[in-house]
Short mmCIF file of C-alpha atoms and ligand atoms in Angstrom, two decimals:
data_model
loop_
_atom_site.label_atom_id
_atom_site.label_comp_id
_atom_site.label_asym_id
_atom_site.label_seq_id
_atom_site.Cartn_x
_atom_site.Cartn_y
_atom_site.Cartn_z
CA MET A 27 76.08 87.11 114.91
CA LYS A 28 76.20 83.80 117.62
CA ARG A 29 75.18 85.06 121.16
CA LEU A 30 76.89 83.52 123.98
CA GLU A 31 74.81 81.62 126.92
CA ARG A 32 74.76 84.82 129.25
CA ASN A 33 77.32 82.68 132.29
CA ALA A 34 79.71 81.97 129.06
CA PRO A 35 83.18 83.29 128.84
CA CYS A 36 83.40 86.29 126.94
CA TRP A 37 84.47 85.80 122.97
CA CYS A 38 86.86 88.88 123.73
CA GLY A 39 88.64 86.63 126.03
CA SER A 40 89.18 88.67 128.67
CA GLY A 41 87.91 85.34 130.92
CA LYS A 42 84.90 86.81 132.22
CA LYS A 43 81.07 86.04 132.08
CA TYR A 44 79.70 86.95 128.88
CA LYS A 45 77.03 88.61 131.17
CA VAL A 46 79.06 90.67 132.23
CA CYS A 47 81.48 91.85 129.69
CA HIS A 48 80.09 92.17 125.73
CA ALA A 49 76.49 91.16 126.03
CA ALA A 50 75.29 94.70 125.68
CA PHE A 51 77.97 95.85 123.25
CA ASP A 52 76.66 92.97 121.10
CA ASP A 53 72.89 94.33 121.77
CA ARG A 54 73.37 97.09 120.76
CA LEU A 55 75.29 95.77 117.86
CA ILE A 56 72.56 93.91 117.18
CA MET A 57 70.15 97.35 117.33
CA PHE A 58 71.57 98.61 114.27
CA SER A 59 72.62 95.58 112.48
CA ASP A 60 68.76 95.37 113.00
CA ARG A 61 68.83 98.97 111.01
CA LEU A 62 70.84 97.90 108.25
CA ILE A 63 73.49 99.63 108.83
CA PRO A 64 77.01 96.70 108.28
CA VAL A 65 78.36 95.96 111.54
CA PRO A 66 82.20 94.56 112.50
CA ASP A 67 82.35 91.09 113.17
CA HIS A 68 83.88 89.68 116.30
CA ASP A 69 87.32 88.43 114.86
CA ILE A 70 88.11 92.20 113.75
CA ILE A 71 87.97 93.61 117.24
CA LYS A 72 90.91 94.40 119.02
CA THR A 73 91.55 93.86 122.67
CA PRO A 74 93.61 95.11 124.94
CA LYS A 75 96.20 92.78 124.49
CA ASP A 76 96.06 93.39 121.06
CA VAL A 77 96.25 96.94 121.29
CA GLU A 78 99.82 96.82 123.38
CA GLY A 79 101.08 94.45 120.45
CA MET A 80 100.26 96.76 117.84
CA LYS A 81 101.67 99.74 120.09
CA ARG A 82 105.32 97.48 120.25
CA SER A 83 105.08 97.00 116.25
CA ALA A 84 104.00 100.77 116.09
CA VAL A 85 107.69 102.24 118.17
CA ILE A 86 109.75 100.98 114.93
CA ASN A 87 107.28 101.69 112.56
CA MET A 88 107.55 105.11 113.69
CA ALA A 89 111.07 105.61 114.78
CA VAL A 90 111.57 104.19 110.76
CA LEU A 91 109.90 107.09 110.00
CA ASP A 92 112.09 109.44 112.62
CA TYR A 93 115.09 108.58 110.73
CA VAL A 94 113.11 109.17 107.36
CA SER A 95 112.36 112.66 108.50
CA GLU A 96 115.76 112.87 109.53
CA HIS A 97 118.16 112.13 107.20
CA ILE A 98 115.79 112.63 103.19
CA ARG A 99 117.03 115.14 101.26
CA ALA A 100 117.85 116.04 97.56
CA GLY A 101 120.31 113.84 95.52
CA ILE A 102 119.04 110.80 97.25
CA SER A 103 117.61 108.27 95.63
CA THR A 104 114.37 106.74 97.07
CA ALA A 105 116.69 102.58 96.76
CA GLU A 106 117.97 104.88 99.71
CA ILE A 107 115.08 105.29 101.58
CA ASP A 108 114.09 101.51 100.82
CA ASP A 109 117.41 101.20 103.03
CA TRP A 110 116.93 103.16 106.00
CA VAL A 111 113.74 101.58 106.14
CA VAL A 112 115.16 98.17 105.65
CA LYS A 113 118.10 98.91 108.54
CA ILE A 114 116.72 100.31 110.96
CA THR A 115 113.55 97.57 111.04
CA LYS A 116 116.08 94.52 110.94
CA GLU A 117 117.78 96.64 114.05
CA MET A 118 114.79 97.08 116.34
CA GLY A 119 113.92 93.13 115.15
CA GLY A 120 110.89 94.24 112.98
CA HIS A 121 110.29 92.69 109.44
CA CYS A 122 108.90 95.02 106.50
CA ALA A 123 105.49 94.07 106.02
CA PRO A 124 106.01 95.41 101.98
CA LEU A 125 109.02 93.08 100.87
CA GLY A 126 106.73 90.15 99.30
CA TYR A 127 103.26 91.33 99.67
CA GLU A 128 101.29 89.94 96.52
CA GLY A 129 104.34 90.20 94.69
CA TYR A 130 105.52 93.74 95.95
CA PRO A 131 109.51 93.98 95.18
CA ARG A 132 110.78 95.93 98.14
CA SER A 133 110.38 96.99 101.47
CA VAL A 134 108.17 100.68 101.37
CA CYS A 135 106.62 102.60 99.17
CA THR A 136 107.69 105.63 98.12
CA SER A 137 105.36 108.21 96.38
CA VAL A 138 106.11 111.38 94.62
CA ASN A 139 104.74 114.58 93.10
CA ASP A 140 101.67 112.63 90.90
CA VAL A 141 102.77 109.12 92.02
CA VAL A 142 99.39 108.49 94.27
CA CYS A 143 100.90 105.26 95.96
CA HIS A 144 103.28 102.29 95.43
CA GLY A 145 105.93 103.84 94.50
CA ILE A 146 108.60 101.73 93.72
CA PRO A 147 112.12 102.77 95.55
CA ASP A 148 114.29 102.83 92.63
CA GLU A 149 117.90 103.64 92.45
CA LYS A 150 118.05 105.57 89.26
CA GLU A 151 114.60 107.89 91.11
CA ILE A 152 116.82 110.89 93.11
CA LEU A 153 115.13 112.94 94.67
CA LYS A 154 115.06 116.85 93.61
CA ASP A 155 114.49 120.45 95.06
CA GLY A 156 110.89 120.98 94.80
CA ASP A 157 109.90 117.50 94.84
CA ILE A 158 106.83 116.26 97.38
CA ILE A 159 107.27 112.70 98.53
CA ASN A 160 105.16 110.46 100.53
CA VAL A 161 107.14 107.64 102.79
CA ASP A 162 104.65 104.14 103.72
CA VAL A 163 106.39 102.60 106.15
CA SER A 164 104.74 98.87 107.13
CA THR A 165 105.97 96.61 110.18
CA TYR A 166 105.51 93.58 111.72
CA PHE A 167 106.35 92.97 115.30
CA GLU A 168 105.97 89.73 117.36
CA GLY A 169 102.40 88.92 115.59
CA TYR A 170 101.41 92.64 115.08
CA PHE A 171 101.34 95.14 111.88
CA SER A 172 101.85 98.95 112.17
CA ASP A 173 101.06 100.96 109.12
CA SER A 174 101.73 104.77 109.16
CA SER A 175 102.62 107.35 106.39
CA ARG A 176 104.08 110.61 106.00
CA MET A 177 104.66 113.24 103.50
CA PHE A 178 108.30 115.01 102.97
CA MET A 179 109.05 118.08 101.09
CA ILE A 180 112.75 118.51 99.81
CA GLY A 181 113.96 121.83 99.48
CA GLU A 182 111.53 124.37 98.28
CA VAL A 183 108.65 123.65 96.62
CA SER A 184 106.21 125.70 94.77
CA PRO A 185 103.41 127.33 97.12
CA GLU A 186 100.91 124.76 95.74
CA ALA A 187 102.46 121.88 96.59
CA ARG A 188 102.80 123.00 100.17
CA SER A 189 99.42 123.61 100.45
CA LEU A 190 98.28 120.16 99.13
CA VAL A 191 100.97 118.83 101.84
CA GLU A 192 98.96 120.71 104.92
CA ASN A 193 95.98 120.83 103.45
CA VAL A 194 95.76 116.37 103.12
CA LYS A 195 97.39 116.52 106.52
CA LYS A 196 95.14 118.42 107.92
CA CYS A 197 92.12 115.86 106.48
CA VAL A 198 93.30 113.33 109.23
CA GLU A 199 93.23 115.43 111.86
CA ILE A 200 89.48 116.40 110.22
CA GLY A 201 88.90 112.32 110.25
CA ILE A 202 90.80 111.88 113.40
CA GLU A 203 88.43 114.03 115.73
CA ASN A 204 85.21 112.18 113.61
CA VAL A 205 86.09 108.88 114.92
CA LYS A 206 83.44 108.22 117.35
CA PRO A 207 81.93 105.31 118.22
CA TRP A 208 78.23 104.33 117.28
CA THR A 209 78.98 106.67 114.58
CA THR A 210 79.54 105.34 110.88
CA LEU A 211 82.49 105.23 108.43
CA GLY A 212 81.08 107.08 106.22
CA ASP A 213 80.26 110.31 109.21
CA MET A 214 83.89 110.66 109.44
CA ALA A 215 84.55 110.35 105.36
CA SER A 216 82.35 112.44 104.00
CA LYS A 217 83.44 115.44 106.95
CA ILE A 218 87.52 114.59 105.43
CA ASN A 219 86.05 115.16 101.75
CA GLU A 220 83.63 117.96 102.40
CA PHE A 221 86.95 119.64 103.26
CA ALA A 222 89.02 118.27 100.58
CA THR A 223 86.72 119.49 98.33
CA SER A 224 86.45 123.11 99.99
CA CYS A 225 90.00 123.08 99.17
CA GLY A 226 89.56 122.60 95.27
CA TYR A 227 90.64 118.82 95.40
CA GLU A 228 89.95 115.36 94.69
CA ILE A 229 90.12 112.43 96.82
CA VAL A 230 90.84 108.72 95.21
CA ARG A 231 87.76 106.66 95.29
CA GLU A 232 89.21 103.14 94.49
CA ILE A 233 92.02 103.02 97.15
CA GLY A 234 91.64 103.92 100.71
CA GLY A 235 92.59 102.63 104.57
CA HIS A 236 91.96 100.10 106.04
CA GLY A 237 91.70 97.53 109.11
CA ILE A 238 94.78 96.29 110.14
CA GLY A 239 96.44 94.12 113.09
CA LEU A 240 96.60 90.59 113.14
CA GLU A 241 96.87 91.33 109.55
CA PHE A 242 98.03 93.74 107.10
CA HIS A 243 95.06 94.27 106.08
CA GLU A 244 91.83 93.34 107.32
CA ASP A 245 88.35 94.11 106.71
CA PRO A 246 86.99 97.26 106.78
CA PHE A 247 88.12 99.44 103.78
CA VAL A 248 88.11 102.47 104.58
CA SER A 249 87.04 104.69 101.63
CA TYR A 250 86.74 108.85 102.35
CA VAL A 251 84.40 109.27 99.20
CA THR A 252 81.03 107.63 101.61
CA ARG A 253 78.17 109.83 102.59
CA PRO A 254 76.97 110.16 106.16
CA GLY A 255 76.16 107.39 108.05
CA GLU A 256 77.00 105.28 104.90
CA GLU A 257 79.88 101.79 105.44
CA MET A 258 80.63 99.79 109.01
CA LEU A 259 80.16 100.66 112.38
CA MET A 260 82.88 102.19 114.43
CA VAL A 261 82.75 100.79 117.89
CA PRO A 262 85.15 100.02 120.19
CA GLY A 263 88.23 97.96 119.34
CA LEU A 264 87.93 98.95 116.14
CA CYS A 265 91.41 98.90 114.01
CA PHE A 266 91.45 101.04 110.84
CA THR A 267 93.78 103.00 109.53
CA ILE A 268 92.79 106.59 108.04
CA GLU A 269 95.38 107.45 104.79
CA PRO A 270 92.98 109.48 102.10
CA MET A 271 94.84 110.02 99.00
CA VAL A 272 94.27 113.81 97.63
CA ASN A 273 94.81 114.78 94.03
CA ALA A 274 95.06 118.47 93.89
CA GLY A 275 93.07 117.63 90.29
CA LYS A 276 91.23 114.97 89.22
CA HIS A 277 90.08 111.89 91.41
CA ASP A 278 91.37 109.83 88.55
CA ILE A 279 94.38 107.32 88.28
CA TYR A 280 95.73 104.94 86.74
CA THR A 281 97.73 101.69 88.02
CA ASP A 282 101.87 101.41 85.95
CA ARG A 283 101.44 98.23 83.21
CA ASP A 284 105.21 97.30 83.52
CA ASN A 285 105.32 97.19 87.00
CA GLY A 286 101.73 96.41 87.79
CA TRP A 287 101.91 98.87 91.02
CA THR A 288 102.84 102.29 90.60
CA VAL A 289 99.11 104.26 90.89
CA ARG A 290 99.62 108.19 89.13
CA THR A 291 96.94 110.71 88.85
CA LYS A 292 95.74 110.11 85.47
CA ASP A 293 95.52 114.44 84.93
CA GLY A 294 99.65 114.58 85.76
CA SER A 295 98.79 116.75 88.62
CA LEU A 296 100.32 116.44 92.36
CA SER A 297 98.94 113.89 95.27
CA ALA A 298 98.95 113.43 98.84
CA GLN A 299 98.49 110.91 101.83
CA TRP A 300 99.24 110.93 105.43
CA GLU A 301 98.01 107.74 107.12
CA VAL A 302 97.38 106.82 110.62
CA GLN A 303 96.34 103.68 112.70
CA LEU A 304 93.81 103.90 115.14
CA VAL A 305 91.79 102.00 117.50
CA VAL A 306 88.64 103.14 118.25
CA THR A 307 87.54 103.65 122.09
CA GLU A 308 84.69 104.50 124.14
CA ASP A 309 85.09 108.07 123.58
CA GLY A 310 86.89 109.49 120.64
CA CYS A 311 89.95 107.54 119.22
CA GLU A 312 94.01 106.67 120.35
CA LEU A 313 96.35 106.76 117.78
CA ILE A 314 98.69 103.82 117.80
CA CYS A 315 100.94 104.70 114.58
CA TRP A 316 101.27 108.02 113.33
N1 LIG B 410 101.10 100.35 103.07
C1 LIG B 410 100.33 101.04 102.10
C2 LIG B 410 98.96 100.53 102.96
O1 LIG B 410 98.55 101.99 103.71
C3 LIG B 410 100.30 99.04 101.97
C4 LIG B 410 101.25 99.00 100.45
S1 LIG B 410 100.96 97.62 99.70
C5 LIG B 410 102.61 97.47 99.25
O2 LIG B 410 98.23 100.38 103.20
F1 LIG B 410 102.63 95.90 99.12
F2 LIG B 410 102.54 97.91 98.36
F3 LIG B 410 103.34 97.49 100.13
CO1 LIG B 411 97.82 101.59 105.16
#
């Protein structure tokens, strides 16, 4: 980390002198870094202006998900969900972040039943009574990204499916409660994993949450299978998603060979995921998008 001269303008862009702005913050970062705990680079720490920008993007993202929740039902195709997402996002002046992202072919991810994530909307995929589906929406608006996903239950679902959906929502709530500055991502993640395990579930290891803001995916990678004290230090201004992918069976997954995207559970068990985007504050976190 490059230390600034005490009277220099702070690296955060506040216009204040470093010594009255982030100098003490940097002292604390160095203390943790000396104990070999990974600390965030300055360039992923968000300013209040960045947080406002992400919130404006999130207004669109959440309006899209609200629309989906009001219209989703048995008999529609997942391609229709894609159409809704495109329509609402465009009307509100945003852009769908998934479209073209690393070659992704559609504007939203729709992951049904044993699909863990990155389900591609398809005219031929018709929702039916008893399905559970994750709709993962990501928006770009005036320089800032937002990202959140919700589960929907179609008609009457099995008690096991309902419990999975509700318990995974609880996993995210536990994560949110355990975001505390100057503790690590592993401290938070281990609480989620503890609860998921107590329900008899397993959390996917290879895919997780991510930093977000000026890019769709930034540092850090947010795993939910790490231990207390491991992984990056959470500090005020760090912005990331909590989005555990939780399988009712084993954690093992595979990627569809034909489309190169769709991830499924190896044992065919159901999988559920909820996603929120947050920023770490002085005493916990503030939700940006859900
Ligand atoms: N929205 C997903 C996330 O939560 C990312 C999807 S990448 C895509 O990180 F290309 F499939 F859209
Ligand atoms: Co995400």
